[in-house]
PDB file of C-alpha atoms in Angstrom:
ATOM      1  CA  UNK A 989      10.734   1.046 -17.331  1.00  0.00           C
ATOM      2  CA  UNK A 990      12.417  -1.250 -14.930  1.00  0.00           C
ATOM      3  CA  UNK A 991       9.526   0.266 -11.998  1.00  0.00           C
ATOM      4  CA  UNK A 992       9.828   1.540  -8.618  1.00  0.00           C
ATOM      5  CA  UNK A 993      13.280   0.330  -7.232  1.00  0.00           C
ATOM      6  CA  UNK A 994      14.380  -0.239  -3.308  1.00  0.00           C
ATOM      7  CA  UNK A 995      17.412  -1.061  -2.201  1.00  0.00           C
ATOM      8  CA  UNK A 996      18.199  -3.257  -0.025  1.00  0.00           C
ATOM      9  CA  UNK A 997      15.624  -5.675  -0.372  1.00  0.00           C
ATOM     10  CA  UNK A 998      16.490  -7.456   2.943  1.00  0.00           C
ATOM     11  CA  UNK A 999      18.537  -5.782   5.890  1.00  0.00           C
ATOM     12  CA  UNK A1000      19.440  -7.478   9.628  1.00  0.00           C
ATOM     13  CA  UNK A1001      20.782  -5.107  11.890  1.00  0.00           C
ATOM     14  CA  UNK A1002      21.140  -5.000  15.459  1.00  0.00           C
ATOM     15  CA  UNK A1003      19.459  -2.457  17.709  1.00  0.00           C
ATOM     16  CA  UNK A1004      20.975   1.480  17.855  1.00  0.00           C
ATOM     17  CA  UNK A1005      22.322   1.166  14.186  1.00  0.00           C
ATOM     18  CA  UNK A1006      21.395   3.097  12.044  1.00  0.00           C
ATOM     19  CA  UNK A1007      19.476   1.780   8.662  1.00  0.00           C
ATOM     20  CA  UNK A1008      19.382   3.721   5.097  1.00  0.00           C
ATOM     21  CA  UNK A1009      16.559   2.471   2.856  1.00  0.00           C
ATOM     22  CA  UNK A1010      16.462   3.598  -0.329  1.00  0.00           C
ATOM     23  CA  UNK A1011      13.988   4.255  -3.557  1.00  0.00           C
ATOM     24  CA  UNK A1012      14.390   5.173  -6.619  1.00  0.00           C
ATOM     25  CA  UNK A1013      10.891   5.922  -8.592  1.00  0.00           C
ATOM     26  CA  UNK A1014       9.599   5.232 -11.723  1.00  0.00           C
ATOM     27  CA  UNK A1015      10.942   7.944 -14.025  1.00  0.00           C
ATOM     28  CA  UNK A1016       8.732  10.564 -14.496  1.00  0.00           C
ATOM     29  CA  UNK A1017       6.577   9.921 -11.476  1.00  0.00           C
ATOM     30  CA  UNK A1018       6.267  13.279  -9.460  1.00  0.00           C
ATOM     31  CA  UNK A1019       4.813  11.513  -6.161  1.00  0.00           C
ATOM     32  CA  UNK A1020       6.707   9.337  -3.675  1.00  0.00           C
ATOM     33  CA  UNK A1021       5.174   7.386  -1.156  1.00  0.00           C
ATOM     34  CA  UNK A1022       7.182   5.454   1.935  1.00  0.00           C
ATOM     35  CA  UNK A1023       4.775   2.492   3.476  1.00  0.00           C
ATOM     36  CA  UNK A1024       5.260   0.679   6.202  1.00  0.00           C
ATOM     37  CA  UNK A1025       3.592  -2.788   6.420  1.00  0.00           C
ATOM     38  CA  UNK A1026       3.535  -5.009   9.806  1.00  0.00           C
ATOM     39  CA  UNK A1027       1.503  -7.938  10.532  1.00  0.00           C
ATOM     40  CA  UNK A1028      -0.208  -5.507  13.631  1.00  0.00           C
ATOM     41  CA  UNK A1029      -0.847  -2.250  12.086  1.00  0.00           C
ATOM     42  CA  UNK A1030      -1.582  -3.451   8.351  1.00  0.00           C
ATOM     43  CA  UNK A1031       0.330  -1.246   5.736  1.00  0.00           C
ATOM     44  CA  UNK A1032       0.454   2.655   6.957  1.00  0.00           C
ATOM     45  CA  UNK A1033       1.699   6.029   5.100  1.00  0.00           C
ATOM     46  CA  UNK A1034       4.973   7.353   6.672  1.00  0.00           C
ATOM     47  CA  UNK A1035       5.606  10.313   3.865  1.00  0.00           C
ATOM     48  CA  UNK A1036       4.405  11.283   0.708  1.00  0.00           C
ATOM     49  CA  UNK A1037       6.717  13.907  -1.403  1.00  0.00           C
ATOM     50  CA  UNK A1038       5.416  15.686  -4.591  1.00  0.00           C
ATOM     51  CA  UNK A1039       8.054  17.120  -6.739  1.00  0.00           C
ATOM     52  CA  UNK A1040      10.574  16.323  -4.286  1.00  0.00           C
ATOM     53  CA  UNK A1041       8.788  17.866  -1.593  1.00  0.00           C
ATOM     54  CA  UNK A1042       7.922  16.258   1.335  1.00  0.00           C
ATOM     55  CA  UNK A1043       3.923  16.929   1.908  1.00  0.00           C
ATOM     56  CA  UNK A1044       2.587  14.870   4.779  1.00  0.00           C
ATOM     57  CA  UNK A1045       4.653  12.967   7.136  1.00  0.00           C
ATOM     58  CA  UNK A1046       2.349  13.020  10.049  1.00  0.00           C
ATOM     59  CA  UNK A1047       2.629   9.295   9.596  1.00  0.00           C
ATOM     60  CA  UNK A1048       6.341   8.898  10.842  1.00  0.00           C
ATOM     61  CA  UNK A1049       6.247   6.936  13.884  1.00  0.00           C
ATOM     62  CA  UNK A1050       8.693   9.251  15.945  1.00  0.00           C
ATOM     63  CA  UNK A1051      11.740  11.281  15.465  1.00  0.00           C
ATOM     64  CA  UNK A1052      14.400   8.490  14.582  1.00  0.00           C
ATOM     65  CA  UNK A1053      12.954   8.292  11.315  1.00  0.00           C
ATOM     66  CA  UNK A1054      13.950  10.724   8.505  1.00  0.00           C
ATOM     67  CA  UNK A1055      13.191  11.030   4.830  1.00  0.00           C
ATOM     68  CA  UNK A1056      14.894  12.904   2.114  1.00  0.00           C
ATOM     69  CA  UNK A1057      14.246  12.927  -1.922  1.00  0.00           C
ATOM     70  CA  UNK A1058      17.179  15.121  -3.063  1.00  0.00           C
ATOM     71  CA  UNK A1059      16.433  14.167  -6.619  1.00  0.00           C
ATOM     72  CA  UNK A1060      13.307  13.244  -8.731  1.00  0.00           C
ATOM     73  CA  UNK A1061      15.274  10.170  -9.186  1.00  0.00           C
ATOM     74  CA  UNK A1062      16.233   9.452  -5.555  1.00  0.00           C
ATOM     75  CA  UNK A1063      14.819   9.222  -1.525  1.00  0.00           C
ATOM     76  CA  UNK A1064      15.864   7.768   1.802  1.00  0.00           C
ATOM     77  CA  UNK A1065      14.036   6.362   4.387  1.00  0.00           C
ATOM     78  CA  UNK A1066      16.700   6.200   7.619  1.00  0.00           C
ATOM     79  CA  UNK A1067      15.860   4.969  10.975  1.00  0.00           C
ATOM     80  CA  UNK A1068      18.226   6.222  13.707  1.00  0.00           C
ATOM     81  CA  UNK A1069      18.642   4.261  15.717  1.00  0.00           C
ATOM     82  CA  UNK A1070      16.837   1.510  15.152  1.00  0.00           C
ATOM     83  CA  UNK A1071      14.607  -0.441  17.624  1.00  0.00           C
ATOM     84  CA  UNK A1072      13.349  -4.233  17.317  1.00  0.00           C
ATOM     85  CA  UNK A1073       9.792  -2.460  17.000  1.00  0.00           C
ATOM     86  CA  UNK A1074      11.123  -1.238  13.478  1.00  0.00           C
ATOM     87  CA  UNK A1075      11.328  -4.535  11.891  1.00  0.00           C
ATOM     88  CA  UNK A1076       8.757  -4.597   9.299  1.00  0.00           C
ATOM     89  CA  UNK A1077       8.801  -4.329   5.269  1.00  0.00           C
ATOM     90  CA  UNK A1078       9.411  -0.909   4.075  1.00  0.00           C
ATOM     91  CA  UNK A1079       7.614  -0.170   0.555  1.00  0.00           C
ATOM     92  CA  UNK A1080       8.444   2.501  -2.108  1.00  0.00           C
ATOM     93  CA  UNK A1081       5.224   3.683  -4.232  1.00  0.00           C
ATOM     94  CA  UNK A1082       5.433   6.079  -7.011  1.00  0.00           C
ATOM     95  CA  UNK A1083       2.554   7.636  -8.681  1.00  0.00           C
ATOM     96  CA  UNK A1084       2.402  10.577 -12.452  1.00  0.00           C
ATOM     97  CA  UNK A1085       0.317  12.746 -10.646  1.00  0.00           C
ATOM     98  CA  UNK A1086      -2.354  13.029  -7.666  1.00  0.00           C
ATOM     99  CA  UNK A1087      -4.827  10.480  -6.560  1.00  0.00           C
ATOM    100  CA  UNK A1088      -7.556  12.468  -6.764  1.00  0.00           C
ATOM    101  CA  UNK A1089      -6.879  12.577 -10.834  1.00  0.00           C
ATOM    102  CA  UNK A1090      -7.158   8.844 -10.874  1.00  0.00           C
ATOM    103  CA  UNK A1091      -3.264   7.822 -10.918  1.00  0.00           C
ATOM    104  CA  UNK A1092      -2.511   4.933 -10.291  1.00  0.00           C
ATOM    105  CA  UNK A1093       0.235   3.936  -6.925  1.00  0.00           C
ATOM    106  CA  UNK A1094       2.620   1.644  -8.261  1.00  0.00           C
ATOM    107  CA  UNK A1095       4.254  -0.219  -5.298  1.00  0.00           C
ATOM    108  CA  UNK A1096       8.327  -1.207  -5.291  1.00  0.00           C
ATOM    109  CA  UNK A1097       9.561  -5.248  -3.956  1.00  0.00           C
ATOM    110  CA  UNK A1098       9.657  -3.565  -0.377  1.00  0.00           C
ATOM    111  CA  UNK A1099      12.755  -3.939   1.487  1.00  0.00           C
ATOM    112  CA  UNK A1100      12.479  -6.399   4.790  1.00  0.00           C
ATOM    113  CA  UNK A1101      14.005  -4.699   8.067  1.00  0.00           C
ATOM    114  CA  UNK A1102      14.697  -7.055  11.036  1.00  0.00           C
ATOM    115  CA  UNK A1103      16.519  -5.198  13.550  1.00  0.00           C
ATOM    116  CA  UNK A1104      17.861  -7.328  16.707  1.00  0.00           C
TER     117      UNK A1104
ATOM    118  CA  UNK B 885     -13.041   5.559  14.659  1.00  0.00           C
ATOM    119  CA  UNK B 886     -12.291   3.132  12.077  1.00  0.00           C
ATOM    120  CA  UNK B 887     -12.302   3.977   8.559  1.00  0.00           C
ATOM    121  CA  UNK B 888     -11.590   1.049   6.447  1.00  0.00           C
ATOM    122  CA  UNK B 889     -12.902  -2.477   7.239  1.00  0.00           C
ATOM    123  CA  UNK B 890     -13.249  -5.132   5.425  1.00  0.00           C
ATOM    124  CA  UNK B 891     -14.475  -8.628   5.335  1.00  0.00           C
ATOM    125  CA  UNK B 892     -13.896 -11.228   5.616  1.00  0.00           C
ATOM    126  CA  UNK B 893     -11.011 -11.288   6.643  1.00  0.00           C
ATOM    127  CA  UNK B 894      -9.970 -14.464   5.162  1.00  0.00           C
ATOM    128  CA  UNK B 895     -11.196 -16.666   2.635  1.00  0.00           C
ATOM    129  CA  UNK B 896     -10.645 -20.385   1.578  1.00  0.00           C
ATOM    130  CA  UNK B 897     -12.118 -21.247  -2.394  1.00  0.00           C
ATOM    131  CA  UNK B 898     -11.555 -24.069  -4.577  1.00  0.00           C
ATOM    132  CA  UNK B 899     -10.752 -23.190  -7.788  1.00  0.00           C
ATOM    133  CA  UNK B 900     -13.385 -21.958 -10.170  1.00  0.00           C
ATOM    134  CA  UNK B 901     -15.475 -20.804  -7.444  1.00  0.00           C
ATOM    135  CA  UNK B 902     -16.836 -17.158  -7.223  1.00  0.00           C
ATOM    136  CA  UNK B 903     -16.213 -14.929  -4.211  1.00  0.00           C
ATOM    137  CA  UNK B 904     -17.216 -11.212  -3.334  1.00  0.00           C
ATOM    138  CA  UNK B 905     -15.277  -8.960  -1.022  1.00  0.00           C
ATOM    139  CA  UNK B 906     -16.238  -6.214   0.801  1.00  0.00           C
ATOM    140  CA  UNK B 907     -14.837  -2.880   1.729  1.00  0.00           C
ATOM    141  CA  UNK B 908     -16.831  -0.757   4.617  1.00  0.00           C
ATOM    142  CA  UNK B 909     -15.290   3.473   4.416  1.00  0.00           C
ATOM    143  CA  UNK B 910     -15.971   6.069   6.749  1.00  0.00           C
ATOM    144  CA  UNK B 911     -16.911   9.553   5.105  1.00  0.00           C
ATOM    145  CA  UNK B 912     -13.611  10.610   5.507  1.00  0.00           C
ATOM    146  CA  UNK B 913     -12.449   9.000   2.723  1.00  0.00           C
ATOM    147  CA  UNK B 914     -12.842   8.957  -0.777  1.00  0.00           C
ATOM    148  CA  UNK B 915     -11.563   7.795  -3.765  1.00  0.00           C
ATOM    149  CA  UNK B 916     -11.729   4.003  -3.247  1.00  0.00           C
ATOM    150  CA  UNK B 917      -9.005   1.764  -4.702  1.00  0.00           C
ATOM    151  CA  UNK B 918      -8.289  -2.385  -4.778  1.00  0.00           C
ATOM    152  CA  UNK B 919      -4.997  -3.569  -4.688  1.00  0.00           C
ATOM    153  CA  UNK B 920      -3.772  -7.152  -4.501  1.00  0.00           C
ATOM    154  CA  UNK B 921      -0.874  -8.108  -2.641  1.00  0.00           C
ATOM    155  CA  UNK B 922       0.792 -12.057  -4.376  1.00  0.00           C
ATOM    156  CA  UNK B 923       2.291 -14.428  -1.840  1.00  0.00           C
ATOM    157  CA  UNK B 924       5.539 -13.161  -2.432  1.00  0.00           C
ATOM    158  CA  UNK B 925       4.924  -9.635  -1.128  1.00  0.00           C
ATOM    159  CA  UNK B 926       4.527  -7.575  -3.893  1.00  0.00           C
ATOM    160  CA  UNK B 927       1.497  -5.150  -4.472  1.00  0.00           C
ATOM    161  CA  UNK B 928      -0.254  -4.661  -7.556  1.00  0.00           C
ATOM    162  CA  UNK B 929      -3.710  -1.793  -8.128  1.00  0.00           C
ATOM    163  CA  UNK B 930      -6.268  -3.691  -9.168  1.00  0.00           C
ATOM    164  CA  UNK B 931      -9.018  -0.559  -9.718  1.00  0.00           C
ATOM    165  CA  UNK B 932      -9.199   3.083  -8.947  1.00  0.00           C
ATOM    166  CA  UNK B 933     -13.041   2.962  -8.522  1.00  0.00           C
ATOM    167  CA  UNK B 934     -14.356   6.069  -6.296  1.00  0.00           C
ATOM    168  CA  UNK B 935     -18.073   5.040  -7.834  1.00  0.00           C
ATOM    169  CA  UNK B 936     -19.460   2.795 -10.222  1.00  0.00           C
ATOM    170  CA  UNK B 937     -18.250  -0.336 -11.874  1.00  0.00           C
ATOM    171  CA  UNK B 938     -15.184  -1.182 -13.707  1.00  0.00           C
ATOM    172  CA  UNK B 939     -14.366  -5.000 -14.854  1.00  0.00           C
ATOM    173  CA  UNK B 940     -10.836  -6.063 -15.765  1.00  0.00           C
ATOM    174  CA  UNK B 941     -11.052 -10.058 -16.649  1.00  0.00           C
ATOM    175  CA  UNK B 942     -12.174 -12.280 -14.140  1.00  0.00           C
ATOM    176  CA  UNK B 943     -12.007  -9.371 -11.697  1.00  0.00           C
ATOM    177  CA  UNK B 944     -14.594  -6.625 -11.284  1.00  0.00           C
ATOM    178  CA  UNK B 945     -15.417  -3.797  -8.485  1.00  0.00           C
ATOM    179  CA  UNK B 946     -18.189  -1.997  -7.771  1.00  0.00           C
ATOM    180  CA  UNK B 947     -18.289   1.113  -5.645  1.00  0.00           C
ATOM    181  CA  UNK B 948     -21.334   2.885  -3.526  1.00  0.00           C
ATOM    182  CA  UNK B 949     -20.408   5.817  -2.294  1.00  0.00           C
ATOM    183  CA  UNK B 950     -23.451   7.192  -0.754  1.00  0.00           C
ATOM    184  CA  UNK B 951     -23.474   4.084   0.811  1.00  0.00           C
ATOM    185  CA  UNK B 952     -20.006   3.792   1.565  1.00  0.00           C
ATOM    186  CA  UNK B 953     -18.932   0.345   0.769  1.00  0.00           C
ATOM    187  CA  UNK B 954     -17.287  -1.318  -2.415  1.00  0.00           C
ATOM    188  CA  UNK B 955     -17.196  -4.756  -3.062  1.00  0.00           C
ATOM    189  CA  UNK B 956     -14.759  -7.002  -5.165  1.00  0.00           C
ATOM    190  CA  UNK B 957     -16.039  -9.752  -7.219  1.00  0.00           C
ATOM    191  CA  UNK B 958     -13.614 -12.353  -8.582  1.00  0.00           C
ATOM    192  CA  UNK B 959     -15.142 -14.597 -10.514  1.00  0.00           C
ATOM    193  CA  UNK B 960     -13.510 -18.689 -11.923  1.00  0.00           C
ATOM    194  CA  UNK B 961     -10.714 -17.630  -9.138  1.00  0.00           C
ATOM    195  CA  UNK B 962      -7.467 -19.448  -9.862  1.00  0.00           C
ATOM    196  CA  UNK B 963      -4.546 -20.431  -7.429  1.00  0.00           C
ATOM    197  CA  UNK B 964      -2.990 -17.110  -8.784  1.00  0.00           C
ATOM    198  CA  UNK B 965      -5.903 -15.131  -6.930  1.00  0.00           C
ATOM    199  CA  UNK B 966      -4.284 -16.152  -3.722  1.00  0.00           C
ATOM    200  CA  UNK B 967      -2.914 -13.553  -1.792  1.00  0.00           C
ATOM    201  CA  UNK B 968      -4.146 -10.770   0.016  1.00  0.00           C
ATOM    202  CA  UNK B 969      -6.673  -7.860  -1.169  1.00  0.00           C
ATOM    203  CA  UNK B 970      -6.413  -4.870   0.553  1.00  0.00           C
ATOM    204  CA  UNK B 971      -8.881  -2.090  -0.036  1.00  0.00           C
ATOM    205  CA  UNK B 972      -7.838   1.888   0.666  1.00  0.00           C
ATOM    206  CA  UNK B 973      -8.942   5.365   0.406  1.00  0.00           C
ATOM    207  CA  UNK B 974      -7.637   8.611   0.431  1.00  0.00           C
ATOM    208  CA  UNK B 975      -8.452  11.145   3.232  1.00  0.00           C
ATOM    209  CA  UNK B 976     -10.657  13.553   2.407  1.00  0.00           C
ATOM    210  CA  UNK B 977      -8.414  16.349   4.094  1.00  0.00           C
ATOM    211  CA  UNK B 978      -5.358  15.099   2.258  1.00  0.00           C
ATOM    212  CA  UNK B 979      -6.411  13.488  -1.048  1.00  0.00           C
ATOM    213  CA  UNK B 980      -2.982  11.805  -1.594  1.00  0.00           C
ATOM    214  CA  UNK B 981      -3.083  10.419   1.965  1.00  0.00           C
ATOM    215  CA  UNK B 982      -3.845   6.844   1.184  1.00  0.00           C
ATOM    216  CA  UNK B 983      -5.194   4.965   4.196  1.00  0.00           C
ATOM    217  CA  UNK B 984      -5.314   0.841   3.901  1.00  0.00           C
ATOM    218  CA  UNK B 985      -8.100  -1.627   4.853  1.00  0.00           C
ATOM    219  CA  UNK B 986      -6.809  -4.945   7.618  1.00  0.00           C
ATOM    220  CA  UNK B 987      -6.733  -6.743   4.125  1.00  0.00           C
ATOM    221  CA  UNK B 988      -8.739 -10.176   2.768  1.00  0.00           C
ATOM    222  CA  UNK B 989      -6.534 -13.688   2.510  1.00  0.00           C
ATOM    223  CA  UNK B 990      -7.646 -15.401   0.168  1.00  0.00           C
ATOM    224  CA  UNK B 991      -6.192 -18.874  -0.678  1.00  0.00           C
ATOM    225  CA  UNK B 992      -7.734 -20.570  -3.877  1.00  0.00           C
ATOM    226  CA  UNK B 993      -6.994 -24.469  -3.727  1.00  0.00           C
ATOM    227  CA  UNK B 994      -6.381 -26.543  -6.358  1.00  0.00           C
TER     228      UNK B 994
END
């Protein structure tokens, strides 16, 4: 398997645009995780899906982020509109089943947002 | 408060040297896990240890949960070792919720 896939894996944009990250899991994998990583808050959850289902998202920042997973092959992390406080590296995880049944999280290249 | 800390939070070696890492949790969280993260940004699990002690290679963890704390021991580091190692746990209230330690730098010199 080829992994966890993001697309792209660098983006500039200027501020108000709107920005469409994208994942596409490791096949099989029936949890999605979207990270954020920034050199002042460390690496935080946004939204985990299971099955395609979005389960927890009480870590998206406010309501200009969105994520969708129409597929098990496919989700979307879009930021509208974006802010220069969004600028950070956006990873992907996919995981075969829960944590707590000792899965392993395995993590995509991330895709670098700088928004201007 | 805060619920994963570790330490220190960076780390010089030269290589061959032996270092330990720790990883402080709150009792919120559970199921303790070590990741690395390479210079180039990409993050790799290292161990799913929520107690005990697992060795992979130079690398082994070992995890105290009554005590809350795991600790990382890499042993004959290399230059490859450098990076960052970030420790994380899942919330006890939402057991795929995976919150992340600050992280350890470590930079192993030639």
């Amino acid at each position: 398997d080829a992994g966890v896939i993001q697309s792209p894996r660098h983006e500039v944009t200027e501020m108000g645009q709107e920005v469409t990250l994208r994942c596409k899991p490791i096949s099989g994998h029936d949890y999605l995780f979207w990270y954020r990583q920034t050199m002042m808050r460390g690496l935080e959850l946004l939204i985990y899906f299971n099955n395609n289902v979005p389960i927890d998202d009480s870590g998206m920042p406010e309501d200009r982020f969105s994520a969708k997973m129409p597929n098990a092959s496919f989700s979307t992390l879009k930021i509208q509109p974006s802010e220069p406080r969004d600028s950070a590296v956006y990873f992907c995880a996919s995981s075969l089943a829960a944590l707590i049944a000792q899965e392993t999280q395995y993590f995509g290249p991330g895709t670098r947002l700088l928004v201007l | 408060g805060i619920q994963v800390e570790q330490s220190p939070p960076d780390l010089i070696l030269q290589e061959g040297a032996n270092s330990t890492l720790r990883c402080n949790f709150s009792d919120s969280v559970n199921n303790l896990q070590w990741f690395h993260q390479n210079p180039w940004g990409q993050l790799i699990n290292l161990f799913y240890i929520p107690s005990g002690t697992k060795q992979n290679g130079r690398l082994s963890a070992t995890t105290v949960a009554t005590e809350r704390y795991s600790l990382l021991y890499i042993s004959s580091s290399q230059t490859t070792d450098s990076g960052v190692y970030f420790c994380a746990g899942a919330m006890k209230t939402s057991y795929d919720k995976v919150i992340f330690g600050p992280g350890t730098s470590l930079s192993v010199i030639p």
